[in-house]
mmCIF file of C-alpha atoms in Angstrom:
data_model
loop_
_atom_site.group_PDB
_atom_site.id
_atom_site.type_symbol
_atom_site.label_atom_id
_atom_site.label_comp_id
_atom_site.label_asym_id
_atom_site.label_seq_id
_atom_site.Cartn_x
_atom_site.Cartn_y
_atom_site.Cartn_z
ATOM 1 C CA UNK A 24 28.720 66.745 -2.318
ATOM 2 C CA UNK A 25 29.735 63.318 -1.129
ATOM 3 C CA UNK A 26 33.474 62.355 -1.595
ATOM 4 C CA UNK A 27 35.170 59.168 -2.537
ATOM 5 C CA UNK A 28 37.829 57.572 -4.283
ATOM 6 C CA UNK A 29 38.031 54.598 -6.536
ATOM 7 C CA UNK A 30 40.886 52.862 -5.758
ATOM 8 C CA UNK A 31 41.682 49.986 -8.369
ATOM 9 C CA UNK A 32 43.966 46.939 -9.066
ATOM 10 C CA UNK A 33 45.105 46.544 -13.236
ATOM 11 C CA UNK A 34 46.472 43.398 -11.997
ATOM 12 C CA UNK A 35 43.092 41.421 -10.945
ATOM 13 C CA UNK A 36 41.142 39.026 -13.199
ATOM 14 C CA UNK A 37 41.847 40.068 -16.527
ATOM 15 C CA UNK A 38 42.912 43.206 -16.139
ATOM 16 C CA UNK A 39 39.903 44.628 -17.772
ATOM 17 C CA UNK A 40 39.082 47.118 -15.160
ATOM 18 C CA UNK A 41 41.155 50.049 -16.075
ATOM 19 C CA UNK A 42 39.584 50.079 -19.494
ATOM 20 C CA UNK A 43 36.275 50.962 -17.323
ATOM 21 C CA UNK A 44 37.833 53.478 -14.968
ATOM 22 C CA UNK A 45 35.931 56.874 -16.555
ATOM 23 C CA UNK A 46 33.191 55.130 -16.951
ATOM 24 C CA UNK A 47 32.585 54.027 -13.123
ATOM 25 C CA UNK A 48 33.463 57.622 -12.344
ATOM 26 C CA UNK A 49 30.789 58.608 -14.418
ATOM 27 C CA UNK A 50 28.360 56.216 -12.477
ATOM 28 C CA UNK A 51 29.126 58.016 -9.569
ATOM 29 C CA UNK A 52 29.016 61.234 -10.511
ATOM 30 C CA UNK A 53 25.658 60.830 -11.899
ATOM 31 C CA UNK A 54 24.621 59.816 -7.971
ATOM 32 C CA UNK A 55 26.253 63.071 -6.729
ATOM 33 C CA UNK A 56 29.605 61.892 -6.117
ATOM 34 C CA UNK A 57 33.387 63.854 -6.283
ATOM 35 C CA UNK A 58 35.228 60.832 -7.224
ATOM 36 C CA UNK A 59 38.693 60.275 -7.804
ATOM 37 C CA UNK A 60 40.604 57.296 -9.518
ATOM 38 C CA UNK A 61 43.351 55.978 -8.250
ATOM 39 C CA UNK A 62 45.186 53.357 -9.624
ATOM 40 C CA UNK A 63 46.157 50.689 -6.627
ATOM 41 C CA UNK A 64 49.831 51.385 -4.904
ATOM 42 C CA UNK A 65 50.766 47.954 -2.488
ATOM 43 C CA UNK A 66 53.865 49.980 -0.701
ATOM 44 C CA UNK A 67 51.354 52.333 0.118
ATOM 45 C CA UNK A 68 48.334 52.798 2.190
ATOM 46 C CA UNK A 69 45.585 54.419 0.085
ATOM 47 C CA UNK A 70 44.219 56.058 3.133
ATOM 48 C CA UNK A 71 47.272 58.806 3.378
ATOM 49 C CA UNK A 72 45.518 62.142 2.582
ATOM 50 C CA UNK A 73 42.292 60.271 2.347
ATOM 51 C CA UNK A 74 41.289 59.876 5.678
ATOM 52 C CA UNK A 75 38.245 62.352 5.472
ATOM 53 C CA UNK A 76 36.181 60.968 2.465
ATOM 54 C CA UNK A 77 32.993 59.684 2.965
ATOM 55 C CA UNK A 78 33.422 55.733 0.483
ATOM 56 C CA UNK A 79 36.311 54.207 -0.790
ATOM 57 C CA UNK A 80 35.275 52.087 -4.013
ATOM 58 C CA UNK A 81 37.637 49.215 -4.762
ATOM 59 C CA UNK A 82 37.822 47.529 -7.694
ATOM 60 C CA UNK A 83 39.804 43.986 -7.420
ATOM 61 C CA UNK A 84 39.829 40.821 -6.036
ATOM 62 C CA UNK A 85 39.450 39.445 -2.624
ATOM 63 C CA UNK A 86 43.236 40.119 -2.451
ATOM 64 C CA UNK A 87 42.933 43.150 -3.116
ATOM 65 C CA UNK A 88 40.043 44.216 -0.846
ATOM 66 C CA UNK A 89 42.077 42.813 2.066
ATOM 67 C CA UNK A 90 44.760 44.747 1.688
ATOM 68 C CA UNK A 91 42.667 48.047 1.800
ATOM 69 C CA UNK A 92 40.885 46.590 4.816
ATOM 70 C CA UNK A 93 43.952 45.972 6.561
ATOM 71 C CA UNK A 94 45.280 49.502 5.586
ATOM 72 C CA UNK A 95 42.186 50.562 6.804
ATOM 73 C CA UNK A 96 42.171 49.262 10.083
ATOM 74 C CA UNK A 97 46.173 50.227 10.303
ATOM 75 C CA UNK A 98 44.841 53.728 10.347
ATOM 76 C CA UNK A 99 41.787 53.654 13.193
ATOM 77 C CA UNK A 100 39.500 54.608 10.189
ATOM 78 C CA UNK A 101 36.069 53.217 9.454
ATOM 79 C CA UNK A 102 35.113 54.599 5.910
ATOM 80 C CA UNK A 103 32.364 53.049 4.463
ATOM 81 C CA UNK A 104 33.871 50.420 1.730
ATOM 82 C CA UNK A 105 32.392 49.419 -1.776
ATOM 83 C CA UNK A 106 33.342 46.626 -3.624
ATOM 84 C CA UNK A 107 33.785 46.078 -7.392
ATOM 85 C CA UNK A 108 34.315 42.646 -8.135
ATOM 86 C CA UNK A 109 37.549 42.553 -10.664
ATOM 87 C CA UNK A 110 39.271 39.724 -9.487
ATOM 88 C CA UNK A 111 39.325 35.853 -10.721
ATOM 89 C CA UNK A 112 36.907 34.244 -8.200
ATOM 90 C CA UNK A 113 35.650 37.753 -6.349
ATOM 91 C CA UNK A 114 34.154 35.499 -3.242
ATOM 92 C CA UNK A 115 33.383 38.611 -0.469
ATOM 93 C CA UNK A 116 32.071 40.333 -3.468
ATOM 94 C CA UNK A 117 29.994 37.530 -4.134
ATOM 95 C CA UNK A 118 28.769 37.309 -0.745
ATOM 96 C CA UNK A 119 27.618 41.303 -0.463
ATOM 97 C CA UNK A 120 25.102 40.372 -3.832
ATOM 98 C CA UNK A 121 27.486 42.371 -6.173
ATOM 99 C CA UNK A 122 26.822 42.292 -9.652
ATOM 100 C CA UNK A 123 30.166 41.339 -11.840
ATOM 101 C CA UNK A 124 29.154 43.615 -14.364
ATOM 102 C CA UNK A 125 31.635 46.760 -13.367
ATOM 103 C CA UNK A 126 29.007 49.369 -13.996
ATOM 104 C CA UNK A 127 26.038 47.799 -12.783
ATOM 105 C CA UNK A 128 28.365 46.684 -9.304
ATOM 106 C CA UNK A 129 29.530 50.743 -9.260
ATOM 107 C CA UNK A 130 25.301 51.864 -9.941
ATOM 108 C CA UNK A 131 24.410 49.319 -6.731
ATOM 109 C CA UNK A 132 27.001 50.881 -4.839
ATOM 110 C CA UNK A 133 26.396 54.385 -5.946
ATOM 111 C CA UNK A 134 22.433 53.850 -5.094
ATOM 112 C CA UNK A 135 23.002 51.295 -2.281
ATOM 113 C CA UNK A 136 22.772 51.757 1.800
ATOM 114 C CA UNK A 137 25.490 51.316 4.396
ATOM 115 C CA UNK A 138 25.770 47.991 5.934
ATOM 116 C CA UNK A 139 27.409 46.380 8.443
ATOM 117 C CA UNK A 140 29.265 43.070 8.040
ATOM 118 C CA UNK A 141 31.448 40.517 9.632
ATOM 119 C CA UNK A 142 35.518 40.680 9.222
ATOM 120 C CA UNK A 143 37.504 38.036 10.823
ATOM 121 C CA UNK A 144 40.999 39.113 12.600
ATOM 122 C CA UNK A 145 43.991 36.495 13.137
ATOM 123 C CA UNK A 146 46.508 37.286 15.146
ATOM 124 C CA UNK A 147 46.198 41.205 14.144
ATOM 125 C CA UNK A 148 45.457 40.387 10.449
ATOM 126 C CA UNK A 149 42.217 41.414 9.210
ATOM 127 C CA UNK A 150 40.386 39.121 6.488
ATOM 128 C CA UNK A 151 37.173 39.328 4.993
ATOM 129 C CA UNK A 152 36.439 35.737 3.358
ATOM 130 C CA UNK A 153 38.371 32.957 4.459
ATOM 131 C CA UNK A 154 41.501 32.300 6.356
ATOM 132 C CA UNK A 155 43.002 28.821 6.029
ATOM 133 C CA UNK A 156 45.964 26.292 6.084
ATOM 134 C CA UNK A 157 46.246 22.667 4.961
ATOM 135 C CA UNK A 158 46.144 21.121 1.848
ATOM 136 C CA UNK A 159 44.918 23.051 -1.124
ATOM 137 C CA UNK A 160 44.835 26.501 1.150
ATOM 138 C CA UNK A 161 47.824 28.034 0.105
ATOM 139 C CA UNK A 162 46.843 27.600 -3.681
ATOM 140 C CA UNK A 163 45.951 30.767 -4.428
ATOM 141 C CA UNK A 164 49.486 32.088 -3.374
ATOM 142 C CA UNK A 165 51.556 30.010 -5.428
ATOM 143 C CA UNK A 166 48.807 30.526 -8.938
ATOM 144 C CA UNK A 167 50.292 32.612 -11.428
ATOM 145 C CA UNK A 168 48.739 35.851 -12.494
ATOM 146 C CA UNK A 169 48.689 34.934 -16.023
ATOM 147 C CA UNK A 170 47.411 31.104 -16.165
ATOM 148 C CA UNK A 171 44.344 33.116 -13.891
ATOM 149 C CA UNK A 172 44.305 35.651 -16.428
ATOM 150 C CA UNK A 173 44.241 33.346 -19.237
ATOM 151 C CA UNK A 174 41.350 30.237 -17.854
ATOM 152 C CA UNK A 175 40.092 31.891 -14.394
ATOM 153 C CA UNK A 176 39.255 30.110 -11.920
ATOM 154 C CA UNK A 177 40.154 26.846 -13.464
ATOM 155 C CA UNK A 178 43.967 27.524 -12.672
ATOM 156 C CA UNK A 179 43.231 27.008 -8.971
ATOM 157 C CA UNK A 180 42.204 23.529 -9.568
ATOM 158 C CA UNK A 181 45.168 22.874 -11.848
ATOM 159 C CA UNK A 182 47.513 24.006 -9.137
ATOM 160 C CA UNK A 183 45.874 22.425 -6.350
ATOM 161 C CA UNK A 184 45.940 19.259 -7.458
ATOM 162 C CA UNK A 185 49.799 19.190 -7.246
ATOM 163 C CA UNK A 186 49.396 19.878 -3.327
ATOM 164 C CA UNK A 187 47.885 16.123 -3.593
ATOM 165 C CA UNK A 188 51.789 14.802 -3.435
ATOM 166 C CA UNK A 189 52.541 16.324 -0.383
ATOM 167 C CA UNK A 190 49.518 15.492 1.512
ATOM 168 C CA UNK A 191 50.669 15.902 5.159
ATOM 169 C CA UNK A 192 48.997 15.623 8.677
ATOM 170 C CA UNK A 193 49.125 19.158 10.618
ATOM 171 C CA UNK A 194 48.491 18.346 14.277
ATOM 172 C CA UNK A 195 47.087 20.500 16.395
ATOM 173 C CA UNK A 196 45.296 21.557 19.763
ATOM 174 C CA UNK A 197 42.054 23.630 19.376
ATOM 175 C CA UNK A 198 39.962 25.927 21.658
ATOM 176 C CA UNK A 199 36.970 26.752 20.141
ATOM 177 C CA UNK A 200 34.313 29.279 21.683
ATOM 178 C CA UNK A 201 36.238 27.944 25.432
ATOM 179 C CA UNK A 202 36.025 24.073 23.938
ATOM 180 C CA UNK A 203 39.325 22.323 24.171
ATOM 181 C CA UNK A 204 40.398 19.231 21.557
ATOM 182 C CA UNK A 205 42.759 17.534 19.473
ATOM 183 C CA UNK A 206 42.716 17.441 15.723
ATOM 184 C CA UNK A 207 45.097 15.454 13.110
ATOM 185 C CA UNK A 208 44.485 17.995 10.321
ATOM 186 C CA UNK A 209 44.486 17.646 6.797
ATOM 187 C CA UNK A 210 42.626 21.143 6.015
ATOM 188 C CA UNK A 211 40.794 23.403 7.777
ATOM 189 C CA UNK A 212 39.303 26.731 6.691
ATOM 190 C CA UNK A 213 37.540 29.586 8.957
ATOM 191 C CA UNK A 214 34.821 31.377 6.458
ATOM 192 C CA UNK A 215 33.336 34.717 7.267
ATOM 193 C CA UNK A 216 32.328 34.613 4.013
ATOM 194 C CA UNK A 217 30.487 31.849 1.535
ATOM 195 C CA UNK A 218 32.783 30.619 -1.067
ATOM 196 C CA UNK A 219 36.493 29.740 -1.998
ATOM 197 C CA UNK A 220 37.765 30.077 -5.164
ATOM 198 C CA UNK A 221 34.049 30.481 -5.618
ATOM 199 C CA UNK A 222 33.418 27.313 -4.624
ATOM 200 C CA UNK A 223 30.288 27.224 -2.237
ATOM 201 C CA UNK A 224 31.875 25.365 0.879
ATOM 202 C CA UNK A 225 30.287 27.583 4.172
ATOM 203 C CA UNK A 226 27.043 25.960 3.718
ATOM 204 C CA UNK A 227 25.135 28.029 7.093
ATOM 205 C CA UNK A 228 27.958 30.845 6.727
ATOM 206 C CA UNK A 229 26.611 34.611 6.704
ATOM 207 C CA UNK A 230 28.451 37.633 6.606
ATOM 208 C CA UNK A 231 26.067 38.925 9.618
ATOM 209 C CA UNK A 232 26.189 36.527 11.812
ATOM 210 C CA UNK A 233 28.485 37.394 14.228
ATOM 211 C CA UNK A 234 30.299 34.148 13.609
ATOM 212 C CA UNK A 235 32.845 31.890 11.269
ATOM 213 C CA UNK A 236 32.000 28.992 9.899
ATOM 214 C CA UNK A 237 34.465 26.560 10.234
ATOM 215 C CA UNK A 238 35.566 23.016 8.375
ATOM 216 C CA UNK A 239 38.143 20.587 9.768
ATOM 217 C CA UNK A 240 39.011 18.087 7.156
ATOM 218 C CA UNK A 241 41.001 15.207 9.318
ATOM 219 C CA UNK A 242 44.047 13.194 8.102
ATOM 220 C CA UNK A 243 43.184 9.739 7.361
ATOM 221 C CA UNK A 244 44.991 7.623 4.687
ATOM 222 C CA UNK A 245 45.003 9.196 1.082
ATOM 223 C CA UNK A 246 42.251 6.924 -0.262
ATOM 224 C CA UNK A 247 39.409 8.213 2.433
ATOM 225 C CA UNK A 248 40.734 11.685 2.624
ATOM 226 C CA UNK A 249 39.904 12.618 -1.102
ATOM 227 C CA UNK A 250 36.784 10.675 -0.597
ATOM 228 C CA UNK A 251 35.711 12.467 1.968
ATOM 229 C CA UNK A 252 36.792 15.434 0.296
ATOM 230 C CA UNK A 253 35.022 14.528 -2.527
ATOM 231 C CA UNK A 254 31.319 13.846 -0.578
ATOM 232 C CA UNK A 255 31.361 17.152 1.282
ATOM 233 C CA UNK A 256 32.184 19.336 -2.172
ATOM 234 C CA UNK A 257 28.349 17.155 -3.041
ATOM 235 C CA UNK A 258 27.161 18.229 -0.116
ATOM 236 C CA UNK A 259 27.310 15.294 1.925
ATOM 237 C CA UNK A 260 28.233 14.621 5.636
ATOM 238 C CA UNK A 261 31.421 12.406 6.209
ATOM 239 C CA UNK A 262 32.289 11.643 9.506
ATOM 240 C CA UNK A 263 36.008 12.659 9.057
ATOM 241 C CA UNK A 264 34.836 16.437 8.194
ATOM 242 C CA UNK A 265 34.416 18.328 11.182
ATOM 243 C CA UNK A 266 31.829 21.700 11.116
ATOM 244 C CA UNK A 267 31.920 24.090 13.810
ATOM 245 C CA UNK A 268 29.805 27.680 13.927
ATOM 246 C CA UNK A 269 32.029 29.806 16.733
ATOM 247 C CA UNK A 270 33.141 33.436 16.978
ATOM 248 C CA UNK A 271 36.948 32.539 18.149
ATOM 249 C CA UNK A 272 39.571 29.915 17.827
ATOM 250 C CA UNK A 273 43.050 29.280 19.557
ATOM 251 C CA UNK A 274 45.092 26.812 17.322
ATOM 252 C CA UNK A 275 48.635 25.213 18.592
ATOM 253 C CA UNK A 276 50.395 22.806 16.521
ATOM 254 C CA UNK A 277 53.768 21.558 16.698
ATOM 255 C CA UNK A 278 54.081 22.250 12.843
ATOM 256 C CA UNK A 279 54.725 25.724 12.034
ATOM 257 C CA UNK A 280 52.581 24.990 9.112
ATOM 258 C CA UNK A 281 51.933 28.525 6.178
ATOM 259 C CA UNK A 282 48.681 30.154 6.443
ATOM 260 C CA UNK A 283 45.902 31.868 4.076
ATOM 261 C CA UNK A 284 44.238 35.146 4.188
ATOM 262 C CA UNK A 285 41.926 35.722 1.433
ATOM 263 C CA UNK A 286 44.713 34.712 -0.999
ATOM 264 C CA UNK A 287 47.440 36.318 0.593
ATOM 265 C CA UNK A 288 50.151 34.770 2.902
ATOM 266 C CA UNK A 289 48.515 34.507 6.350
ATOM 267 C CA UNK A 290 49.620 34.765 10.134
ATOM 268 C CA UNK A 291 52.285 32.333 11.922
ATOM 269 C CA UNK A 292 51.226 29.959 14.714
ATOM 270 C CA UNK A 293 49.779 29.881 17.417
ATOM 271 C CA UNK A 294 46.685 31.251 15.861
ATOM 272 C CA UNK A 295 43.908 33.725 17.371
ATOM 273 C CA UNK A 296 41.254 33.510 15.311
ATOM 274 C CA UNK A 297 38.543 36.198 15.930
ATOM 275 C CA UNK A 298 34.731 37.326 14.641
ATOM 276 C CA UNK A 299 34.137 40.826 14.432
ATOM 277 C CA UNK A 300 31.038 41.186 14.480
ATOM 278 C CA UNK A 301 29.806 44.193 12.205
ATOM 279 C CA UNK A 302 33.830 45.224 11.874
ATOM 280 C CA UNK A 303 33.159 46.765 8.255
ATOM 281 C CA UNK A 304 30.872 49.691 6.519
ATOM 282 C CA UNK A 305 29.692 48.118 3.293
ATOM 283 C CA UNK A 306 27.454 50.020 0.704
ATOM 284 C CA UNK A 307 25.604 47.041 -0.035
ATOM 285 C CA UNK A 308 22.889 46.786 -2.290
ATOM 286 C CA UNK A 309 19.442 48.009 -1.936
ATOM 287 C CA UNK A 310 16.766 45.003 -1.150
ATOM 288 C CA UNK A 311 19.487 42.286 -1.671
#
């Protein structure tokens, strides 16, 4: 018999998961699984005395799923990973085809195959959707559990559009796949994944692909930045939005300026930004 352990977060979304918790068990069970629940612990890793089981289920948000991946990696394991989407915008989730239905996600992970996919490492951090800094990037830090709990995803929008006051340019000196420039930044964002905030933004991004897709927003005055902002979120091309498709990234600026890992508070400058290509185990789907 196969064994796992599904590890979940009462604090994601709207806290509806642990409501569900027998009932994924059962799920798994039923597709010849010894599962065990275990509600999440942050001042732990969730890998002590787990090291030998064959899937860890988590059931969270992006937040949560990087902080198992990074307590993962801590540990030189490579357990095969499945994701429940529990969260408020659940964007790597959304990217792996996961249904946001708990029991229907736990039935496609019970029944799925292993797959590798991308993870992206900065400066020895491990993310799985997005890292990011700028304007608007930090937003998900500073969003209260319960205004997300209460209108979703809306509350990012409602606290982002406070960052518009302190609109600032980040300067900074970029290598990119060995290509050396300058860039006044306003934003930028390095997807492995799809979405933000599930907001499709990585328009050619794959999780497979061995590479990050990257957007540069530069500083201009306030009027063209938001603009510009503005066109690319309809999917148009302004020249002041920079795309780039590369596997690493060396960023220096002069401003030590606070980062974003899939929600969480990110790595310090100078940034190495990294593709790892295949770096997780993810019972994915069947024929999605």
């Amino acid at each position: 018999m196969k064994s796992a352990v599904f590890l979940y977060n009462t604090q994601s979304g709207k806290c509806k998961i642990e409501r569900c918790t027998e009932a994924v068990c059962t799920v798994f069970r039923a597709y010849g699984y010894d599962i065990k629940p275990q509600l999440i612990d942050f001042c732990a890793n969730p890998f002590d005395g787990n090291e030998q089981i064959d899937l860890m289920v988590v059931a969270g948000g992006d937040g949560t799923v990087n902080y198992v991946v990074n307590a993962m990696k801590n540990k030189g394991l490579d357990i095969p990973l499945g994701v429940i989407p529990a969260g408020t915008a659940n964007d790597f989730a959304g990217a792996l085809g996961m249904s946001h239905q708990p029991l229907e996600a736990a039935r496609q992970i019970a029944s799925g195959a292993v797959d590798r996919v991308d993870c992206g490492c900065v400066n020895g951090l491990y993310f799985v959707n997005i890292f990011s800094f700028g304007i608007f990037t930090t937003t998900s830090q500073r969003t209260p559990d319960q205004r997300k709990h209460k209108i979703g995803k809306l509350a990012y929008l409602i606290e982002g559009v406070k960052e518009l006051r302190a609109m600032h340019a980040v300067p900074l000196k970029v290598v990119a796949d060995g290509q050396a420039f300058d860039f006044n930044s306003l934003m930028v964002l390095v997807f492995n994944g799809e979405t933000a905030g599930g907001f499709r933004l990585a328009r050619r991004s794959s999780i497979k692909d061995g590479l990050f897709d990257c957007i540069m927003l530069e500083k201009k005055n306030f009027l063209r930045s938001t603009l510009a902002m503005g066109r690319y979120l309809l999917r148009g091309n302004p020249k002041i939005v920079r795309h780039l498709q590369v596997r690493s990234l060396d960023i220096v600026s002069t401003v030590n300026e606070p980062t974003d890992v899939d929600g969480q508070k990110g790595a310090e400058f100078p940034l190495h930004i990294e593709c790892i290509a295949g770096g997780l185990r993810i019972m994915c789907p069947r024929g999605e």
